[in-house]
Amino acid sequence: MDNDTICAVATPAGGALAIIRVSGNRAIEIVSEEFSKNLLLAKGNTLHYGTIGRKETIDDVLVSVFRTPHSYTGEDSVEISCHGSKYIVQQILHLLVKKGCRMANPGEYTQRAYLNGKLDLSQAEAVADLIASTNRATHQIAMSQLRGSFSSELSLLRENLLKLTSLLELELDFSDHEDLEFADRSELTEIAKEIDKKINHLANSFEIGQALKQGIPVAIVGKTNVGKSTLLNRLLHEERAIVSDIHGTTRDTIEDTIDLQGVSFRFIDTAGIRQTADAIEKIGIERTYASIQKARIVIWVIDEQPTQEELQDMLESTKDKSLIITQNKIDKEEKENLSFNLSAQTNKYSIISISAKHNINIDKLEEAIFKAADIPTISESDVIVTNTRHYEALTRSSQALSRVLDGLKMGLSGDLLSEDLRDVLSILSEITGGEITTNEVLGNIFKHFCVGK
């Protein structure tokens, strides 16, 4: 890492106030030269009011002083809070560059925090997720990762894996004593299975993590003119889809996202399912079935009694989904409650009656949608994987650990088992950006075992 002192505006343009961040060995010195007060003796974590610009005053500002290592980057840092005028911000930045600062590269403050040991790699990535969070769920996941919950889980796995590796490598160091076996194979197998179970649990959380991050996909399907587009508009609280009495108005999927109880749901209005000779409408219907496959939840909108064949077709199409059978247009006098023969079905389903046009039972439908998502209660200590890079690393580490378990079953020698264990450690370390050294393995041996006795 270079020793340049960097500066950049840290707030979006157009606000009443702006914050300019300065970080590096000369941060306090450079700002002090253009500030109305001497900051060289200022204590860390202190605020100072004054003017910026010695020759010509640019603005009245508040200056925050942070001293290494107690700053975001781990370096001496200064934050200048000024008025949000584009001219004022540019003048202050120009002044700082003139005094010896360099404009920061994208992400360079967080990169320095990582390189200075303030954050590990997974925490650094959580900073971007926190900034991008759009609802309570994604905010809680990002906060959990930023505060080190994921890192702590990996640290425990790493500690157990390091213990296994140390046992095997200690055994190799005493290989001339054939009667010595430091690593009991049955015990190793149980520990390895427990680690594998934990890794797979983390990897399996990726599906719900991605759904929460991108919005849980919900497909609204049904025949033409049953009220799918009206329902979408009602759920979104805006006229997003064209509503018409003409059959086949919706010929392509329409998507939009809403927030329900702190979770984003991505609704997909689809073309009506019917027999048609229209080539374009046929393509839309094909996309309807594709949307069903991509969705976690399917809302099947009906306004009349479906045939048993139609019911079975829908149940078959949604066998691995949550299905909400939604009877629409109950405001019409001639509409009666429908009946369904579902006693022998294993699908996750619910049935609800609504009027999308008159907003009847829409709140109950929203509750049913949230319940169908089957979202685990998320706290800041919970670990849910949302990053594809992390998921791929966990998957590869599980594969390497499977080789260890297979090797234990086949009675392979300690050196071969140790090699695969090191692979697991190396892959997991990619997530946090650490590495396993020989000295660390040796240190662990002498920490846990009394070799000299």
Coordinates of C-alpha atoms in Angstrom, one line a residue:
M1 CA 0.0 0.0 0.0
D2 CA 1.3 3.4 -0.9
N3 CA 1.8 6.1 1.7
D4 CA -0.2 8.8 -0.2
T5 CA -2.6 10.9 1.8
I6 CA -5.9 10.7 0.0
C7 CA -9.0 12.8 -0.1
A8 CA -12.6 12.5 -1.5
V9 CA -16.1 13.7 -0.9
A10 CA -18.0 11.0 1.0
T11 CA -21.6 12.3 0.6
P12 CA -23.8 12.4 -2.5
A13 CA -24.1 15.7 -4.4
G14 CA -27.0 18.1 -3.9
G15 CA -27.4 17.9 -0.1
A16 CA -27.3 20.7 2.4
L17 CA -24.1 19.4 3.9
A18 CA -21.1 17.5 2.5
I19 CA -18.3 15.5 4.2
I20 CA -14.8 15.4 2.7
R21 CA -12.6 12.6 4.0
V22 CA -8.8 12.8 4.3
S23 CA -6.7 9.8 5.3
G24 CA -3.0 9.1 5.4
N25 CA 0.2 10.0 7.3
R26 CA -0.1 13.7 6.5
A27 CA -3.9 14.0 6.8
I28 CA -3.9 16.1 10.0
E29 CA -0.9 18.2 8.9
I30 CA -2.4 19.1 5.5
V31 CA -5.8 20.1 6.9
S32 CA -4.2 22.0 9.7
E33 CA -2.3 24.2 7.3
E34 CA -5.6 25.4 5.8
F35 CA -7.7 25.4 9.0
S36 CA -8.1 28.4 11.3
K37 CA -6.9 26.4 14.3
N38 CA -3.8 24.3 14.8
L39 CA -4.8 20.6 14.7
L40 CA -1.3 19.1 15.1
L41 CA -1.8 18.7 18.9
A42 CA -5.5 17.8 18.6
K43 CA -6.6 14.6 20.4
G44 CA -8.2 11.8 18.4
N45 CA -12.0 11.6 18.2
T46 CA -12.5 15.4 18.7
L47 CA -14.5 18.0 16.8
H48 CA -13.2 21.5 15.9
Y49 CA -15.2 24.4 14.6
G50 CA -13.5 27.0 12.3
T51 CA -12.9 28.2 8.8
I52 CA -11.2 26.4 5.9
G53 CA -8.8 28.4 3.6
R54 CA -6.0 30.5 5.0
K55 CA -5.5 33.0 2.2
E56 CA -9.2 33.2 1.3
T57 CA -11.9 31.7 3.5
I58 CA -13.9 29.1 1.6
D59 CA -16.4 28.1 4.3
D60 CA -17.2 27.7 8.0
V61 CA -16.6 24.0 8.8
L62 CA -16.6 21.3 11.4
V63 CA -13.4 19.2 11.4
S64 CA -13.3 15.7 13.0
V65 CA -9.9 14.4 13.9
F66 CA -9.1 10.6 14.2
R67 CA -5.7 9.3 15.1
T68 CA -4.2 6.0 14.1
P69 CA -5.3 3.3 14.8
H70 CA -8.6 4.5 15.9
S71 CA -10.1 5.5 12.6
Y72 CA -12.1 3.8 9.8
T73 CA -8.9 3.2 7.7
G74 CA -6.6 2.7 10.7
E75 CA -4.6 5.8 9.6
D76 CA -4.6 9.4 10.8
S77 CA -7.9 10.7 9.3
V78 CA -9.8 14.0 9.1
E79 CA -13.4 14.6 8.1
I80 CA -14.4 18.1 7.0
S81 CA -18.1 18.9 7.2
C82 CA -19.0 21.8 5.0
H83 CA -21.9 23.2 3.2
G84 CA -23.1 21.1 0.2
S85 CA -22.4 23.6 -2.5
K86 CA -20.7 22.0 -5.4
Y87 CA -18.4 25.0 -5.7
I88 CA -17.4 24.9 -2.0
V89 CA -16.7 21.1 -2.2
Q90 CA -14.5 21.5 -5.3
Q91 CA -12.6 24.4 -3.8
I92 CA -11.8 22.5 -0.6
L93 CA -10.7 19.4 -2.6
H94 CA -8.5 21.6 -4.9
L95 CA -6.9 23.1 -1.8
L96 CA -6.2 19.7 -0.3
V97 CA -4.7 18.4 -3.6
K98 CA -2.5 21.5 -3.9
K99 CA -1.2 20.8 -0.4
G100 CA -0.2 17.2 -1.2
C101 CA -3.3 15.0 -1.1
R102 CA -4.2 12.7 -3.9
M103 CA -7.8 12.0 -5.0
A104 CA -8.9 8.6 -3.6
N105 CA -9.7 5.7 -5.9
P106 CA -13.1 4.0 -5.7
G107 CA -13.2 1.9 -2.5
E108 CA -9.8 3.0 -1.4
Y109 CA -10.8 3.9 2.1
T110 CA -12.3 0.5 2.7
Q111 CA -9.3 -1.1 1.0
R112 CA -6.9 0.6 3.4
A113 CA -9.1 -0.5 6.3
Y114 CA -8.7 -4.1 5.1
L115 CA -4.9 -3.7 4.5
N116 CA -4.5 -2.2 8.0
G117 CA -6.4 -5.0 9.7
K118 CA -9.5 -3.0 10.6
L119 CA -11.7 -5.3 8.6
D120 CA -11.3 -8.7 7.0
L121 CA -12.3 -9.2 3.4
S122 CA -15.9 -10.4 4.2
Q123 CA -16.5 -7.4 6.4
A124 CA -15.1 -5.1 3.7
E125 CA -17.6 -6.5 1.2
A126 CA -20.4 -6.1 3.8
V127 CA -19.8 -2.3 3.7
A128 CA -21.0 -2.3 0.1
D129 CA -24.0 -4.5 1.0
L130 CA -24.9 -2.1 3.9
I131 CA -24.8 0.9 1.5
A132 CA -26.9 -1.0 -1.0
S133 CA -29.4 -2.3 1.6
T134 CA -33.0 -1.4 0.7
N135 CA -35.0 -3.0 3.5
R136 CA -34.8 -4.3 7.1
A137 CA -33.8 -7.8 6.1
T138 CA -30.9 -6.8 3.9
H139 CA -29.8 -4.2 6.4
Q140 CA -29.7 -6.8 9.2
I141 CA -27.7 -9.3 7.1
A142 CA -25.2 -6.6 6.1
M143 CA -24.8 -5.4 9.7
S144 CA -24.4 -8.9 11.0
Q145 CA -21.6 -9.5 8.5
L146 CA -20.0 -6.1 9.1
R147 CA -19.9 -6.8 12.9
G148 CA -18.1 -10.0 12.3
S149 CA -20.7 -12.8 12.8
F150 CA -19.7 -14.5 9.5
S151 CA -16.0 -14.0 10.4
S152 CA -16.6 -15.5 13.8
E153 CA -18.3 -18.6 12.3
L154 CA -15.4 -19.1 9.9
S155 CA -12.9 -18.5 12.8
L156 CA -14.4 -21.4 14.8
L157 CA -14.3 -23.6 11.7
R158 CA -10.7 -22.6 11.0
E159 CA -9.7 -23.3 14.6
N160 CA -11.2 -26.9 14.5
L161 CA -9.6 -27.5 11.1
L162 CA -6.3 -26.2 12.3
K163 CA -6.5 -28.6 15.3
L164 CA -7.1 -31.6 12.9
T165 CA -4.2 -30.5 10.7
S166 CA -1.9 -30.0 13.7
L167 CA -2.7 -33.5 15.0
L168 CA -1.9 -35.1 11.7
E169 CA 1.3 -33.2 11.1
L170 CA 2.4 -33.9 14.7
E171 CA 1.9 -37.5 13.9
L172 CA 4.1 -37.2 10.8
D173 CA 6.8 -35.5 12.9
F174 CA 7.0 -38.7 15.0
S175 CA 6.5 -41.1 12.1
D176 CA 9.6 -43.0 13.2
H177 CA 7.6 -44.2 16.2
E178 CA 5.2 -46.5 14.6
D179 CA 3.3 -47.2 17.8
L180 CA 2.3 -43.5 18.2
E181 CA -0.9 -42.2 16.8
F182 CA -1.7 -38.7 17.9
A183 CA -4.8 -38.4 15.7
D184 CA -7.5 -40.9 16.6
R185 CA -9.3 -41.7 13.3
S186 CA -12.8 -42.1 14.7
E187 CA -12.5 -38.8 16.6
L188 CA -11.2 -37.1 13.4
T189 CA -14.1 -38.5 11.5
E190 CA -16.7 -37.1 14.0
I191 CA -15.0 -33.6 14.0
A192 CA -14.7 -33.5 10.2
K193 CA -18.4 -34.5 9.9
E194 CA -19.4 -31.7 12.3
I195 CA -17.3 -29.2 10.3
D196 CA -18.8 -30.4 7.1
K197 CA -22.3 -30.0 8.5
K198 CA -21.6 -26.4 9.5
I199 CA -20.1 -25.5 6.1
N200 CA -23.1 -27.0 4.3
H201 CA -25.5 -25.1 6.6
L202 CA -23.7 -21.8 5.7
A203 CA -23.8 -22.7 2.0
N204 CA -27.5 -23.7 2.1
S205 CA -28.3 -20.2 3.5
F206 CA -27.2 -18.7 0.2
E207 CA -30.6 -19.4 -1.5
I208 CA -32.6 -17.4 1.0
G209 CA -29.8 -14.8 1.2
Q210 CA -29.9 -14.2 -2.6
A211 CA -33.7 -14.1 -2.5
L212 CA -33.7 -11.5 0.3
K213 CA -31.0 -9.5 -1.5
Q214 CA -32.6 -9.4 -4.9
G215 CA -36.3 -9.6 -3.8
I216 CA -38.2 -12.9 -3.3
P217 CA -39.7 -13.7 -6.7
V218 CA -43.5 -14.0 -6.8
A219 CA -45.3 -15.0 -10.1
I220 CA -48.9 -14.0 -10.6
V221 CA -50.5 -16.5 -13.0
G222 CA -53.9 -17.5 -14.2
K223 CA -56.2 -17.3 -17.2
T224 CA -56.8 -14.1 -19.2
N225 CA -59.1 -11.5 -17.6
V226 CA -59.1 -13.0 -14.1
G227 CA -57.6 -9.8 -12.6
K228 CA -53.9 -10.5 -12.5
S229 CA -52.9 -7.0 -13.7
T230 CA -55.4 -5.4 -11.4
L231 CA -54.0 -7.4 -8.5
L232 CA -50.4 -6.3 -9.4
N233 CA -51.5 -2.7 -9.4
R234 CA -53.2 -3.1 -6.1
L235 CA -50.2 -4.7 -4.5
L236 CA -47.8 -2.1 -5.9
H237 CA -50.2 0.8 -5.1
E238 CA -49.8 2.2 -8.6
E239 CA -51.1 1.7 -12.1
R240 CA -48.1 -0.4 -13.3
A241 CA -49.9 -2.8 -15.6
I242 CA -52.5 -2.1 -18.3
V243 CA -56.0 -3.3 -17.2
S244 CA -58.5 -4.1 -19.9
D245 CA -61.5 -6.3 -20.6
I246 CA -59.9 -7.4 -23.8
H247 CA -58.4 -10.9 -23.5
G248 CA -54.6 -11.3 -24.0
T249 CA -53.7 -7.7 -23.1
T250 CA -50.6 -8.8 -21.1
R251 CA -48.3 -10.4 -23.6
D252 CA -45.1 -10.3 -21.6
T253 CA -44.0 -10.4 -18.0
I254 CA -44.1 -7.1 -16.0
E255 CA -42.0 -6.9 -12.9
D256 CA -41.8 -4.6 -9.9
T257 CA -40.8 -4.7 -6.2
I258 CA -42.5 -3.9 -3.0
D259 CA -41.6 -4.1 0.7
L260 CA -43.6 -6.4 3.0
Q261 CA -42.7 -6.4 6.7
G262 CA -39.1 -5.3 5.9
V263 CA -38.6 -7.8 3.1
S264 CA -38.5 -7.1 -0.7
F265 CA -40.8 -9.1 -2.9
R266 CA -40.4 -9.0 -6.7
F267 CA -43.8 -9.5 -8.3
I268 CA -44.1 -10.8 -11.9
D269 CA -47.3 -10.3 -13.7
T270 CA -47.6 -12.8 -16.5
A271 CA -49.5 -13.4 -19.7
G272 CA -52.9 -15.2 -19.3
I273 CA -52.8 -18.9 -19.8
R274 CA -55.2 -20.0 -22.6
Q275 CA -55.3 -21.6 -26.0
T276 CA -54.4 -19.0 -28.7
A277 CA -53.4 -18.8 -32.3
D278 CA -51.6 -15.4 -31.7
A279 CA -47.8 -16.1 -32.1
I280 CA -46.8 -13.2 -29.8
E281 CA -49.3 -14.2 -27.1
K282 CA -48.0 -17.8 -27.3
I283 CA -44.5 -16.5 -26.5
G284 CA -45.9 -14.6 -23.5
I285 CA -47.6 -17.8 -22.2
E286 CA -44.3 -19.7 -22.6
R287 CA -42.7 -17.0 -20.5
T288 CA -45.5 -17.4 -17.9
Y289 CA -44.4 -21.1 -17.4
A290 CA -40.7 -20.0 -17.2
S291 CA -41.7 -17.4 -14.5
I292 CA -43.3 -20.1 -12.5
Q293 CA -40.1 -22.1 -12.5
K294 CA -38.1 -19.1 -11.3
A295 CA -40.5 -18.1 -8.6
R296 CA -40.4 -19.1 -4.9
I297 CA -44.1 -18.2 -4.6
V298 CA -46.9 -18.6 -7.2
I299 CA -50.2 -16.7 -6.9
W300 CA -52.8 -18.5 -9.0
V301 CA -55.6 -16.1 -9.7
I302 CA -59.0 -17.6 -10.6
D303 CA -62.5 -16.3 -10.9
E304 CA -64.4 -19.5 -11.5
Q305 CA -64.2 -23.2 -10.5
P306 CA -61.2 -24.7 -12.1
T307 CA -61.4 -28.2 -13.6
Q308 CA -59.6 -31.0 -11.7
E309 CA -57.2 -31.2 -14.7
E310 CA -56.4 -27.5 -14.4
L311 CA -55.9 -27.9 -10.7
Q312 CA -53.6 -30.9 -11.1
D313 CA -51.6 -29.1 -13.8
M314 CA -51.0 -26.1 -11.5
L315 CA -50.1 -28.3 -8.6
E316 CA -47.6 -30.2 -10.8
S317 CA -46.1 -26.9 -12.1
T318 CA -45.6 -25.6 -8.5
K319 CA -44.7 -28.8 -6.6
D320 CA -41.5 -27.2 -5.3
K321 CA -43.0 -23.8 -4.7
S322 CA -45.4 -22.1 -2.3
L323 CA -48.8 -21.9 -4.0
I324 CA -51.5 -19.3 -3.1
I325 CA -54.8 -20.1 -4.7
T326 CA -56.5 -16.7 -5.0
Q327 CA -60.2 -16.5 -5.8
N328 CA -60.8 -13.0 -7.2
K329 CA -63.9 -10.9 -7.9
I330 CA -65.7 -12.0 -4.7
D331 CA -67.5 -8.6 -4.8
K332 CA -69.7 -9.8 -7.6
E333 CA -73.0 -11.3 -6.3
E334 CA -73.0 -14.3 -8.5
K335 CA -69.5 -15.4 -7.2
E336 CA -69.6 -18.4 -4.8
N337 CA -66.7 -19.8 -2.8
L338 CA -64.9 -22.4 -4.8
S339 CA -64.0 -25.9 -3.6
F340 CA -60.8 -27.9 -4.2
N341 CA -59.9 -31.5 -3.7
L342 CA -56.4 -31.0 -2.1
S343 CA -56.5 -33.6 0.6
A344 CA -53.9 -35.9 -1.0
Q345 CA -51.6 -33.1 -2.1
T346 CA -48.2 -32.5 -0.4
N347 CA -47.7 -29.0 -2.0
K348 CA -47.3 -26.0 0.3
Y349 CA -50.5 -24.1 -0.5
S350 CA -53.1 -21.7 0.9
I351 CA -56.4 -20.5 -0.3
I352 CA -57.7 -16.9 0.0
S353 CA -60.7 -15.0 -1.5
I354 CA -60.2 -11.3 -2.6
S355 CA -61.5 -8.5 -4.7
A356 CA -58.5 -6.8 -6.3
K357 CA -60.7 -4.1 -7.8
H358 CA -62.3 -3.2 -4.5
N359 CA -59.3 -3.9 -2.2
I360 CA -61.1 -6.6 -0.3
N361 CA -58.8 -9.0 1.7
I362 CA -55.6 -7.6 0.0
D363 CA -54.1 -7.2 3.5
K364 CA -54.8 -11.0 4.1
L365 CA -53.2 -11.8 0.8
E366 CA -50.1 -9.8 1.8
E367 CA -49.9 -11.8 5.0
A368 CA -50.2 -15.0 3.1
I369 CA -47.4 -14.0 0.8
F370 CA -45.1 -13.1 3.6
K371 CA -45.9 -16.4 5.4
A372 CA -45.4 -18.4 2.2
A373 CA -41.9 -16.9 1.9
D374 CA -40.9 -18.9 5.0
I375 CA -38.3 -16.4 6.0
P376 CA -36.2 -17.2 9.1
T377 CA -36.2 -14.6 11.9
I378 CA -33.0 -12.6 11.3
S379 CA -31.0 -11.0 14.1
E380 CA -27.6 -9.3 13.9
S381 CA -25.9 -12.5 15.2
D382 CA -27.4 -14.7 12.4
V383 CA -25.2 -15.6 9.5
I384 CA -26.9 -15.7 6.0
V385 CA -24.6 -15.9 3.0
T386 CA -25.5 -13.4 0.3
N387 CA -22.2 -13.2 -1.6
T388 CA -21.6 -15.5 -4.6
R389 CA -17.9 -15.5 -4.0
H390 CA -18.5 -16.7 -0.4
Y391 CA -20.9 -19.4 -1.6
E392 CA -18.5 -20.8 -4.2
A393 CA -15.7 -20.9 -1.6
L394 CA -17.9 -22.8 0.9
T395 CA -18.9 -25.2 -1.9
R396 CA -15.3 -25.9 -2.8
S397 CA -14.3 -26.3 0.8
S398 CA -17.1 -28.8 1.3
Q399 CA -15.9 -30.8 -1.6
A400 CA -12.3 -30.8 -0.2
L401 CA -13.6 -31.9 3.2
S402 CA -15.6 -34.7 1.5
R403 CA -12.2 -36.0 0.2
V404 CA -10.9 -35.9 3.8
L405 CA -13.9 -38.0 5.0
D406 CA -13.5 -40.4 2.1
G407 CA -9.8 -40.7 3.0
L408 CA -10.5 -41.4 6.6
K409 CA -13.0 -44.1 5.6
M410 CA -10.4 -45.7 3.3
G411 CA -7.7 -45.5 6.0
L412 CA -5.3 -43.1 4.0
S413 CA -2.1 -42.0 5.6
G414 CA -1.9 -38.8 7.6
D415 CA 0.2 -36.9 5.0
L416 CA -2.6 -37.3 2.3
L417 CA -5.3 -36.4 4.8
S418 CA -3.3 -33.4 5.9
E419 CA -3.0 -32.1 2.3
D420 CA -6.7 -32.1 1.8
L421 CA -7.3 -30.4 5.2
R422 CA -4.9 -27.7 4.1
D423 CA -7.0 -27.3 1.0
V424 CA -10.1 -26.7 3.1
L425 CA -8.3 -24.2 5.2
S426 CA -6.9 -22.4 2.2
I427 CA -10.3 -22.1 0.5
L428 CA -12.0 -20.8 3.6
S429 CA -9.3 -18.3 4.1
E430 CA -10.2 -16.8 0.7
I431 CA -13.4 -15.5 2.2
T432 CA -11.8 -13.4 4.9
G433 CA -8.5 -12.8 3.0
G434 CA -6.2 -14.6 5.5
E435 CA -3.8 -17.4 5.0
I436 CA -2.4 -20.4 6.9
T437 CA 1.3 -20.4 7.5
T438 CA 3.6 -23.3 8.7
N439 CA 4.4 -21.3 11.8
E440 CA 0.7 -21.1 12.7
V441 CA 0.4 -24.9 12.4
L442 CA 3.5 -25.4 14.5
G443 CA 2.3 -22.8 17.1
N444 CA -1.0 -24.6 17.4
I445 CA 0.8 -27.9 18.0
F446 CA 2.8 -26.5 20.9
K447 CA -0.1 -24.6 22.3
H448 CA -2.4 -27.7 22.6
F449 CA 0.1 -30.5 23.1
C450 CA 2.9 -31.2 25.5
V451 CA 5.4 -32.6 23.1
G452 CA 8.4 -32.7 25.4
K453 CA 7.0 -35.0 28.1

